[in-house]
Short mmCIF file of C-alpha atoms and ligand atoms in Angstrom, two decimals:
data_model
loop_
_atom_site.label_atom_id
_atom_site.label_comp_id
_atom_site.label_asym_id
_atom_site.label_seq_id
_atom_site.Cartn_x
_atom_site.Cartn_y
_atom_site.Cartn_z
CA UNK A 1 125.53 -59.35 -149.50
CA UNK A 2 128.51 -61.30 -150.75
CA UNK A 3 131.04 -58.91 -150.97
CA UNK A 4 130.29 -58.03 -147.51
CA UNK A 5 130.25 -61.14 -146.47
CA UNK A 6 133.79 -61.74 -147.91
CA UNK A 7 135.33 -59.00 -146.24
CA UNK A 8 135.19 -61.66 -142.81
CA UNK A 9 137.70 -63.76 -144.67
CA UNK A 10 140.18 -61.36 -143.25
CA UNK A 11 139.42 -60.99 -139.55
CA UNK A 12 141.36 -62.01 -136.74
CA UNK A 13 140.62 -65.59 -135.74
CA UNK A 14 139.12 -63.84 -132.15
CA UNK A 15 137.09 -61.80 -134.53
CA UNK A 16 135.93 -64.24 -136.75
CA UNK A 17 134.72 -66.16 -133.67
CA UNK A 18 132.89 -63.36 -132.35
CA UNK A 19 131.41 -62.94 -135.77
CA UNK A 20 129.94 -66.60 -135.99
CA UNK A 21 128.82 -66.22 -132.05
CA UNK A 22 126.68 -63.07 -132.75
CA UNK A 23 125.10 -64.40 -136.03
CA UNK A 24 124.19 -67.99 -134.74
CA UNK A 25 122.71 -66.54 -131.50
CA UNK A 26 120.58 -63.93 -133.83
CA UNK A 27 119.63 -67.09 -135.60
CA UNK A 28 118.71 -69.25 -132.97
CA UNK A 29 116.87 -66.24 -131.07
CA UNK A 30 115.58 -65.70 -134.75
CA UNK A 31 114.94 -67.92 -138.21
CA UNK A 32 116.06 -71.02 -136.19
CA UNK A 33 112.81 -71.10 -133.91
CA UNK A 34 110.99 -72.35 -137.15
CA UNK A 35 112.81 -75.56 -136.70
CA UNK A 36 109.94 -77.26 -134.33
CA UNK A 37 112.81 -79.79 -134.12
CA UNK A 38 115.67 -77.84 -133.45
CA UNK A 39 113.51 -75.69 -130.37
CA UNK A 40 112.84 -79.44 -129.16
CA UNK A 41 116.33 -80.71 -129.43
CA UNK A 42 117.86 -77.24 -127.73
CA UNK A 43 114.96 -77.65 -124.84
CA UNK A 44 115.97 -81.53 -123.96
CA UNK A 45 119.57 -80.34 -123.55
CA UNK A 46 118.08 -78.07 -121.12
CA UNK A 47 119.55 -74.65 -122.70
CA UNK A 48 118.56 -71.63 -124.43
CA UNK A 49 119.73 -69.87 -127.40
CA UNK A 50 120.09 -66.62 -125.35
CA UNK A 51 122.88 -68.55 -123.64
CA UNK A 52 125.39 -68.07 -126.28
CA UNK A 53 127.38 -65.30 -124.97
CA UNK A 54 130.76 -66.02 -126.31
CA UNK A 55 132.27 -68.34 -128.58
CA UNK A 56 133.09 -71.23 -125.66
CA UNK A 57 129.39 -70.90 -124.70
CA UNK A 58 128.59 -73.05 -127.55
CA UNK A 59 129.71 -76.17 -125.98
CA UNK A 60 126.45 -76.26 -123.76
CA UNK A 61 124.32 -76.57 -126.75
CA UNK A 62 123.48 -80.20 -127.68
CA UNK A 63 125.97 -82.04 -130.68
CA UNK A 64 124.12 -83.49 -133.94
CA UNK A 65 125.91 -86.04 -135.65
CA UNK A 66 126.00 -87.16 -138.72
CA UNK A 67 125.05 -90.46 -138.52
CA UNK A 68 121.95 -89.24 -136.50
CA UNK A 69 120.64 -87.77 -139.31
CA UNK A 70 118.99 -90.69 -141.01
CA UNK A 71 117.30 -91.68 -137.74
CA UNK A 72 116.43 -88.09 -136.69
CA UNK A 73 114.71 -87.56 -140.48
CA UNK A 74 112.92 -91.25 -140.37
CA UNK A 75 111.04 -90.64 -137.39
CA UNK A 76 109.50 -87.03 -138.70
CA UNK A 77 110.03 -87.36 -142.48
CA UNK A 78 111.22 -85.52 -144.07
CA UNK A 79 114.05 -83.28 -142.33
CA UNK A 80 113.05 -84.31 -138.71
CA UNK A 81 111.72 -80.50 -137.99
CA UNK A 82 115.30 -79.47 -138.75
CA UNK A 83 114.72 -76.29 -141.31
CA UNK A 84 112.94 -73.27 -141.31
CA UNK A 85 110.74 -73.43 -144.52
CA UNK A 86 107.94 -76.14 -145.29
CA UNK A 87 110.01 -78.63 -147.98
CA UNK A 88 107.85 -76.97 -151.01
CA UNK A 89 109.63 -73.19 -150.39
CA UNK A 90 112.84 -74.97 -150.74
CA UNK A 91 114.91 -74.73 -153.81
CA UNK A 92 115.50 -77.92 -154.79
CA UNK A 93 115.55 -81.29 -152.36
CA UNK A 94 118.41 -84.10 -152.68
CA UNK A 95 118.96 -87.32 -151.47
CA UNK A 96 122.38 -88.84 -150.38
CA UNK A 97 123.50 -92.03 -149.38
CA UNK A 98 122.29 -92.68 -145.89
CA UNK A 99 119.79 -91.94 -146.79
CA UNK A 100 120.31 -88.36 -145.68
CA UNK A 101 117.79 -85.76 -147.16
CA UNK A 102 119.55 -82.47 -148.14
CA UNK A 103 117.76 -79.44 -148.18
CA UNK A 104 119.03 -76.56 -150.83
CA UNK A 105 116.61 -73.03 -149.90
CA UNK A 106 116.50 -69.91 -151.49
CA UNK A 107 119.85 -67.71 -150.72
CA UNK A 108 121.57 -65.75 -152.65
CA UNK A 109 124.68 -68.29 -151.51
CA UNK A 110 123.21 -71.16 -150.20
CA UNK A 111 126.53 -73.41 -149.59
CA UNK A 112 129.42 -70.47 -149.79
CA UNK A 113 131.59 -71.81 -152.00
CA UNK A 114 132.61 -68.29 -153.33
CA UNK A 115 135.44 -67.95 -151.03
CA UNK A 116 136.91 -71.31 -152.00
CA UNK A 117 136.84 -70.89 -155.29
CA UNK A 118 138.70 -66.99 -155.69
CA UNK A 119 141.25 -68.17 -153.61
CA UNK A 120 141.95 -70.76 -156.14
CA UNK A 121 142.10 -68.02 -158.44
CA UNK A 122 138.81 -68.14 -160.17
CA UNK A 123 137.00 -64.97 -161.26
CA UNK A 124 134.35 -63.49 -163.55
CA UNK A 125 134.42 -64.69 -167.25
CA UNK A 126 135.95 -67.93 -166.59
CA UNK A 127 134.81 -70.74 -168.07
CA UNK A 128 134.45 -74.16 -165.78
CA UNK A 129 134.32 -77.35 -166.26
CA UNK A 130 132.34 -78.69 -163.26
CA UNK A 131 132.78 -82.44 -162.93
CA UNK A 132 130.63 -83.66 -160.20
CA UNK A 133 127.05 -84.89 -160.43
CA UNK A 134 123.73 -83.33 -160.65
CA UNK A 135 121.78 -86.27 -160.00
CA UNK A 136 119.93 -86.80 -156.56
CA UNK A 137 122.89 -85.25 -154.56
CA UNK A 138 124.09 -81.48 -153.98
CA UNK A 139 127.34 -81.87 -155.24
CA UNK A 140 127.02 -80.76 -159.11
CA UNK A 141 124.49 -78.23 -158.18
CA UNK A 142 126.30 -76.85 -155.14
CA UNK A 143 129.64 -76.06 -156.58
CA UNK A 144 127.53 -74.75 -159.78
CA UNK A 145 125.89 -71.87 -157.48
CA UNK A 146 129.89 -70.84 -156.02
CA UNK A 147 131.16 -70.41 -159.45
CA UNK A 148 127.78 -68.37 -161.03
CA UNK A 149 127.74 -66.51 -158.13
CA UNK A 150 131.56 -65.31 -159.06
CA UNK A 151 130.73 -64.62 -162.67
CA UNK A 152 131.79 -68.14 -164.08
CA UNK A 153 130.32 -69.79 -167.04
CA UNK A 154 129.45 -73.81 -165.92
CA UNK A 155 129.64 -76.14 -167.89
CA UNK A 156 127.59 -78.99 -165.96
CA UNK A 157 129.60 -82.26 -167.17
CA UNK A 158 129.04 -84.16 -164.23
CA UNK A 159 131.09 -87.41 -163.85
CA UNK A 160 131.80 -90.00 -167.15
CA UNK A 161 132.01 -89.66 -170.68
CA UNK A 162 135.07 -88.43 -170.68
CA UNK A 163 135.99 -88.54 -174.34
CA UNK A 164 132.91 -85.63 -174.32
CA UNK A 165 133.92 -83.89 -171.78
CA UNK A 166 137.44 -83.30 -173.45
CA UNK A 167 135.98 -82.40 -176.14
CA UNK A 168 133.74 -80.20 -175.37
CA UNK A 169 135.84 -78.52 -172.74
CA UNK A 170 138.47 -77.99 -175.32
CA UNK A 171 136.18 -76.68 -178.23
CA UNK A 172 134.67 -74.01 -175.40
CA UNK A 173 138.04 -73.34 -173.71
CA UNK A 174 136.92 -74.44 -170.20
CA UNK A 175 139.90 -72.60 -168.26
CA UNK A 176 139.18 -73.85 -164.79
CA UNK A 177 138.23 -77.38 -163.24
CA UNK A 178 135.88 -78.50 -160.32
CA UNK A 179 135.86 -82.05 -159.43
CA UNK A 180 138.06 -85.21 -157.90
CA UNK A 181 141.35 -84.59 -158.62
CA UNK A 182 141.60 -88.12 -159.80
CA UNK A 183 138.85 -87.54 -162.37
CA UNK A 184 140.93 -84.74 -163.62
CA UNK A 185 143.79 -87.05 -163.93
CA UNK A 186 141.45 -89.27 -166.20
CA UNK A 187 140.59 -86.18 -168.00
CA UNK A 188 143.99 -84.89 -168.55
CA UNK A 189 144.93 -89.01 -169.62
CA UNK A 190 142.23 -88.84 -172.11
CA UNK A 191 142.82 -85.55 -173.65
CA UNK A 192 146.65 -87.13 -175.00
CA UNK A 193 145.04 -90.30 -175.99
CA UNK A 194 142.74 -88.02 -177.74
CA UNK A 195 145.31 -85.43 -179.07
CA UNK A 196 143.54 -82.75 -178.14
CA UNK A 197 144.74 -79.90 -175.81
CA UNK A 198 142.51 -79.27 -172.24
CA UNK A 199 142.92 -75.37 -172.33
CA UNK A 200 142.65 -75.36 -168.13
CA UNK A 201 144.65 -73.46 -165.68
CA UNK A 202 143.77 -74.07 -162.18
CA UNK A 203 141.78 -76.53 -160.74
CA UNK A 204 139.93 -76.71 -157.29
CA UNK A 205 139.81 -80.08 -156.25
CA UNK A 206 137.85 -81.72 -153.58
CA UNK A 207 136.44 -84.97 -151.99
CA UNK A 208 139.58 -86.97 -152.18
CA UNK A 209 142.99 -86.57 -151.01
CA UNK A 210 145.03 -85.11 -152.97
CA UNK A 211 148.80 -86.44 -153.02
CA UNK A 212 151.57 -83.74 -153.17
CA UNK A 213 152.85 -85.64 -156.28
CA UNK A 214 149.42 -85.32 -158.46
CA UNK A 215 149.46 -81.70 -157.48
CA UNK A 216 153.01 -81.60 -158.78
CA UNK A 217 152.37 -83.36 -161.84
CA UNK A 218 149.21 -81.09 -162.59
CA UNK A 219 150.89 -78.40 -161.82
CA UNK A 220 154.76 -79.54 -163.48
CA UNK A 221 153.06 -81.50 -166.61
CA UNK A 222 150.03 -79.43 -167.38
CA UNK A 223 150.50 -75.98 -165.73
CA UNK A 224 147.43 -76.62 -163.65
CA UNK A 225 147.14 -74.78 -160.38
CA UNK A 226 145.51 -77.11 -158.06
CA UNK A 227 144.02 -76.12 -154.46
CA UNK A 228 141.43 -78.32 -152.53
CA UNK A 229 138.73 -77.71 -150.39
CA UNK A 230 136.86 -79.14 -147.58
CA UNK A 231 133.02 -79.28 -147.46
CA UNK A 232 130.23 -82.07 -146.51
CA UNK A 233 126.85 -82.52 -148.59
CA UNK A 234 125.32 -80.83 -145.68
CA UNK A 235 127.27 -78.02 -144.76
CA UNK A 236 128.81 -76.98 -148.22
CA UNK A 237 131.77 -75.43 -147.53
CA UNK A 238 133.77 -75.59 -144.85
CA UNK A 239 137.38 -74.76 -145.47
CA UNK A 240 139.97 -74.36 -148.47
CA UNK A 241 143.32 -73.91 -149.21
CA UNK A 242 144.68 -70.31 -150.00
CA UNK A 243 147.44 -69.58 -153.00
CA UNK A 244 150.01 -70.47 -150.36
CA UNK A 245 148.82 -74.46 -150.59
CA UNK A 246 149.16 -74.85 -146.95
CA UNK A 247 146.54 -76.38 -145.48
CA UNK A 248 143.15 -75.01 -145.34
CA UNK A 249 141.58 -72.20 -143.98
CA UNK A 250 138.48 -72.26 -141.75
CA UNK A 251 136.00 -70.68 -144.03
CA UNK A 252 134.35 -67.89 -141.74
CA UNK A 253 130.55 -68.40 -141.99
CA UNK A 254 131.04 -71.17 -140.28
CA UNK A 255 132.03 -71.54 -136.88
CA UNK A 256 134.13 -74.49 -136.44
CA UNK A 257 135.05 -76.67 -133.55
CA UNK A 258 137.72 -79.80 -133.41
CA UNK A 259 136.94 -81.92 -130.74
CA UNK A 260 137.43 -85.55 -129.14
CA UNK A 261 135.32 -87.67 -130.47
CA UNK A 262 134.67 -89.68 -126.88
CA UNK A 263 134.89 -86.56 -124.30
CA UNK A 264 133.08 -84.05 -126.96
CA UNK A 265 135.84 -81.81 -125.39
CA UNK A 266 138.12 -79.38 -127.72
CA UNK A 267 141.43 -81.46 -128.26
CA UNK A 268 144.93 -79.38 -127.77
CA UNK A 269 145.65 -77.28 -130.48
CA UNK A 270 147.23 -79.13 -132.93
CA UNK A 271 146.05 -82.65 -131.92
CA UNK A 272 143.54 -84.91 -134.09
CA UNK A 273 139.86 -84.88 -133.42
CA UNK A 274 136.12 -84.45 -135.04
CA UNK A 275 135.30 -81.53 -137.47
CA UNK A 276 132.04 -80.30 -135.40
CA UNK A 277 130.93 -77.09 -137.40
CA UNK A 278 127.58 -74.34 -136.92
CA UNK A 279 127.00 -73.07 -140.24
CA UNK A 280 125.34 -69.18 -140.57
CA UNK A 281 122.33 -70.27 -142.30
CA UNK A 282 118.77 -69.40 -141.61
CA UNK A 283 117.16 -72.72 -143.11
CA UNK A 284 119.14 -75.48 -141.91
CA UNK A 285 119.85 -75.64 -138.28
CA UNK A 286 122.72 -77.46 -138.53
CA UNK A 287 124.00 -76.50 -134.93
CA UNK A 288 127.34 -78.31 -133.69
CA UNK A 289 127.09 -80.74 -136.72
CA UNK A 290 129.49 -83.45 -136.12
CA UNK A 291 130.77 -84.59 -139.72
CA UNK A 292 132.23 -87.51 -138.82
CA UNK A 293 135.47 -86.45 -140.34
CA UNK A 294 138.55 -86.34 -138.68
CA UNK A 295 141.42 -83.81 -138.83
CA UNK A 296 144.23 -81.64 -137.08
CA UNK A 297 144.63 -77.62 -137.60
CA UNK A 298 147.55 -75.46 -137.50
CA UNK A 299 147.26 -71.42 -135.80
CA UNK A 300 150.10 -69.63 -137.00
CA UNK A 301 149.62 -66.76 -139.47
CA UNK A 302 149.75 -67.79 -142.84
CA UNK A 303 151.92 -65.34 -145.62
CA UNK A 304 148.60 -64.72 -147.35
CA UNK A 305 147.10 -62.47 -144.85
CA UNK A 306 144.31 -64.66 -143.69
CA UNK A 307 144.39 -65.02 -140.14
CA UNK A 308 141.89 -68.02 -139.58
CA UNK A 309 143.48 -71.35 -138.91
CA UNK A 310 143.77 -73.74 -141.38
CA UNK A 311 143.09 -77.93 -141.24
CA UNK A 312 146.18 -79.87 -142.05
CA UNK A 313 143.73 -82.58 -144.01
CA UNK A 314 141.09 -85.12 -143.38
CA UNK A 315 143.02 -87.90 -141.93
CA UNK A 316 139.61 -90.22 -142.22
CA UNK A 317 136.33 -90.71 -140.64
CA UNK A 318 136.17 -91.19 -136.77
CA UNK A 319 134.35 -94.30 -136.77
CA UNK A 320 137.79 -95.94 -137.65
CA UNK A 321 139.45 -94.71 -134.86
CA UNK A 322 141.20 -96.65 -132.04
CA UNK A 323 142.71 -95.90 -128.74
CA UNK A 324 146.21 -96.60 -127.48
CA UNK A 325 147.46 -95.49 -124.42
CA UNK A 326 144.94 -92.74 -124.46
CA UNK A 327 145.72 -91.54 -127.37
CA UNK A 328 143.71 -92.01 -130.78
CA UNK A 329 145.21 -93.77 -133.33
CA UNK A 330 144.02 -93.24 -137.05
CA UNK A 331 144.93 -95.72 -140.22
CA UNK A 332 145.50 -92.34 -141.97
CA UNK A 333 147.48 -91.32 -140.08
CA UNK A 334 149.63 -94.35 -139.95
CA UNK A 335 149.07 -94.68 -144.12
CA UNK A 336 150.31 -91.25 -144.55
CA UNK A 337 153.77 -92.17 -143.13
CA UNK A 338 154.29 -95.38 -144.41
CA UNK A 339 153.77 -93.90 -147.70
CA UNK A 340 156.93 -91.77 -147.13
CA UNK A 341 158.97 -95.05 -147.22
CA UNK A 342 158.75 -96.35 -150.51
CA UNK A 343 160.84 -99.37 -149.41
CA UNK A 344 157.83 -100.67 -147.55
CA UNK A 345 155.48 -102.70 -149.56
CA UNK A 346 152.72 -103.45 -147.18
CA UNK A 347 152.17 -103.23 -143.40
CA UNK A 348 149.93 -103.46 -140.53
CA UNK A 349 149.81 -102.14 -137.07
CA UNK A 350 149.14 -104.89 -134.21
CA UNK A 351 147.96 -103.76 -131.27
CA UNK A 352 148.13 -106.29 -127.91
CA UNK A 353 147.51 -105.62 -124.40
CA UNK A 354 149.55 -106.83 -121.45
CA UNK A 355 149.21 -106.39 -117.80
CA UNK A 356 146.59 -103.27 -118.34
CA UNK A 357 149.42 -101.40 -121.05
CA UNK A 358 148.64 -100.84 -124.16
CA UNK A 359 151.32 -102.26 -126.94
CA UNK A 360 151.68 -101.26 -130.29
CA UNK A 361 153.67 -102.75 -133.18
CA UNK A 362 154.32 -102.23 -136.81
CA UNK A 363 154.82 -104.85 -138.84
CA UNK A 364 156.16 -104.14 -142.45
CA UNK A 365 157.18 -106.19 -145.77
CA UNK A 366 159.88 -105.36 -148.13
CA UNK A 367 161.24 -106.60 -151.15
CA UNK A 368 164.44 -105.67 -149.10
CA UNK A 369 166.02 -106.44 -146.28
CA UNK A 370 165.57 -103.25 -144.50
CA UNK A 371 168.61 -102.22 -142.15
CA UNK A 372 168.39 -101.23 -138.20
CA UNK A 373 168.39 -97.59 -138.89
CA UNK A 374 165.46 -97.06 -141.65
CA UNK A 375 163.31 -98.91 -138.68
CA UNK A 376 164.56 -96.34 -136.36
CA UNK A 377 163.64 -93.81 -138.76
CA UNK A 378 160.31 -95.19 -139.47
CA UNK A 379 159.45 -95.30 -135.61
CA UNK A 380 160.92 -91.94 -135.03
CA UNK A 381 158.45 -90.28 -137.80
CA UNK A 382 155.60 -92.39 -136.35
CA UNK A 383 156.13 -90.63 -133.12
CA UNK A 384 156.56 -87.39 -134.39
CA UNK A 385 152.56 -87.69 -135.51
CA UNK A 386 151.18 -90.59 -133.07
CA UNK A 387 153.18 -89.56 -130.10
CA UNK A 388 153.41 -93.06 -128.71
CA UNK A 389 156.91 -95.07 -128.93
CA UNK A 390 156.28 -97.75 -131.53
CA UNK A 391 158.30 -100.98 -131.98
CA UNK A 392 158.73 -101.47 -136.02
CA UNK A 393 159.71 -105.42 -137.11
CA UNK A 394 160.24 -106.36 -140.60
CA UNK A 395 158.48 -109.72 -141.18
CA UNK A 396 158.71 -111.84 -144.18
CA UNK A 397 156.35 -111.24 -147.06
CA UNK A 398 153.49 -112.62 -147.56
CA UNK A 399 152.82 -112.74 -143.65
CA UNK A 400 150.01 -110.09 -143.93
CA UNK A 401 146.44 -111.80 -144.84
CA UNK A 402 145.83 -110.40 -148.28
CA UNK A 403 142.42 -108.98 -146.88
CA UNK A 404 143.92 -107.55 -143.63
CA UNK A 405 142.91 -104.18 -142.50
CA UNK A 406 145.73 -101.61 -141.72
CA UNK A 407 145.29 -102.06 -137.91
CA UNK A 408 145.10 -105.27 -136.23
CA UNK A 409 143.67 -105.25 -132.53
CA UNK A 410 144.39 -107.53 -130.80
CA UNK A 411 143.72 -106.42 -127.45
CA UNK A 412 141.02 -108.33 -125.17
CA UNK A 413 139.16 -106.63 -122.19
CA UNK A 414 137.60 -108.96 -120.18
ZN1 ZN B 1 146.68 -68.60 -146.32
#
């Protein structure tokens, strides 16, 4: 069921689409009307599942965020009529901060990470070091099923005890790495103060950004290949990077949506907005499950054959969004270009509102007095992404409140 499963990695992006639209309306007409909360939620919004015709059809049916969850499971414990099983058929039952109740069921693939993980180069007889935790939440466990399920050896280490783990990993020749890529860092730190060799070649990496430079070092330093992935406790997995290292594909069992997080409409390809995803899966009905996460995705064919898009990166979570002009401004967004200019020592973004226009202006400290033109070019680059026209002041250091956030709004609306 796998294997034919992974052929869909290659279909055209139309393809893929109509994929996902046939198997989520089979499930909704099917396994999904188990879910006496799902039928309920799908019968407020006043549609039924036999309306999913074509992809764009799903934006009648009702979104689910995130943040709803703990709510939606509190008032009918304990996964608010959501799955398809009673909670003792399930596999195993975890508990995430929230608190969010995860179901795990019985599938031969319950979270998919399969795909993820061979494009990162991992295959049967590898030996993997998997360094996230087994304890209450889905992460150890998860990742655990992606690599079996491709033939790997685990070795569960979970997230500490690091002089162990290097041990260990080096006496069994753990080749590969799951985890934070920071964690790997500590790892790889360890293993020198240790003298001991980590035997590992590629690493998938995920649940943190990863800077180009730690990629660079793993990769320069250690001869680690590193490629991340993108997945929620929910959902499992959701995209991942290919060998080309270029953002990350849309994985295709799930069918995924990037949309304004105030109209719920699909934003311009390209632009910023919500991860919404509908994941093939005949337990959990998580239809049009907002994640809370934000992100932008490119469509142009990528050199390694897949055709699906791929996201660009999680720029951060929606709820610390703000508006300008209409347009959304993210502090990772504005984080990731500062960091480009390594002249700039701290900043902040101050946002003021005159005569019903929006004004925005960075403020920066440097140990240097910087000249006309590198505030040009720092404007210039913050237009590129933000698409607003930005003042940029240098102001003395130490002007920034130690505590102060990276945007400052200042803006009143009476
Ligand atoms: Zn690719």
């Amino acid at each position: 069921m796998i294997n034919k499963e992974r052929d869909i990695e290659y279909l055209s992006y139309e393809e893929a689409l109509e994929f996902q639209t046939t198997r989520i309306r089979e499930l909704m007409t099917g396994d999904w009307q188990k879910a006496p909360g799902f039928v309920s939620r799908i019968r407020a919004a006043g549609v039924v599942p036999e309306a999913l015709r074509s992809p764009q059809d799903i934006r009648q049916f009702p979104i689910l965020k995130k943040s709803e969850l703990p709510g939606i499971q509190g008032s009918d414990p304990p996964f608010g009529g959501l799955i398809t099983v009673s909670p003792g058929h399930l596999r195993r039952i975890y508990s995430s901060p929230g608190p969010i109740y995860d179901p795990d069921g019985h599938l031969p693939s319950y979270y998919r990470w399969e795909r993820s993980f061979a494009a990162c180069g991992f295959h049967e007889g590898d030996i993997v070091l998997n360094c996230f935790a087994y304890h209450l939440t889905p992460a150890g466990a998860m990742f655990e099923e992606g690599a079996n399920n491709l033939g790997c050896a685990v070795i569960p280490a979970g997230i500490g005890n690091s002089e162990i783990q290097v041990q260990v990993a080096a006496h069994l020749k753990a080749n590969a790495y799951v985890g934070l890529p920071s964690y790997l860092k500590v790892l790889l730190q360890k293993a020198e103060e240790m003298k001991l060799e980590l035997p590992l070649e590629k690493a998938f990496v995920i649940a943190e950004k990863l800077p180009e430079s730690l990629r660079a070092e793993f990769q320069d330093s250690y001869g680690i290949r590193t490629r991340q992935g993108y997945g929620t406790a929910e959902v499992g997995a959701i995209a991942y990077e290919c060998e080309e290292g270029k953002g990350m594909h849309f994985d295709p069992s799930v069918l995924l949506e990037i949309l304004d997080p105030q109209t719920q409409d699909p934003v311009s390809q390209g632009d910023p907005g919500e991860v919404v995803v509908t994941v093939i899966n005949p337990i959990n009905t998580l239809l049009r499950f907002a994640t809370g996460d934000l992100s932008s995705a490119v469509y142009d064919a990528c050199p390694c054959g897949r055709k699906s898009p791929r996201l660009t990166g999680i720029l951060g979570r929606v709820d610390q969004i703000t508006k300008v002009r209409g347009l959304f401004v993210h502090p990772g967004q504005l984080a990731e270009v500062m960091a480009r200019f390594s002249e700039v020592n701290r900043f902040r973004a101050v946002i003021t509102r005159e005569r019903a226009m929006d004004d925005m202006t960075i403020e920066l400290e440097s140990a240097l007095t910087l000249p006309g033109n590198t505030l040009e070019d720092i404007g210039k680059r913050l237009k590129e992404v933000l698409k607003l026209g930005i003042e940029v002041v240098q102001i003395p250091s130490g002007t920034i409140p130690e505590d102060a956030g990276p945007i400052d709004d200042r803006r009143k609306w009476d």
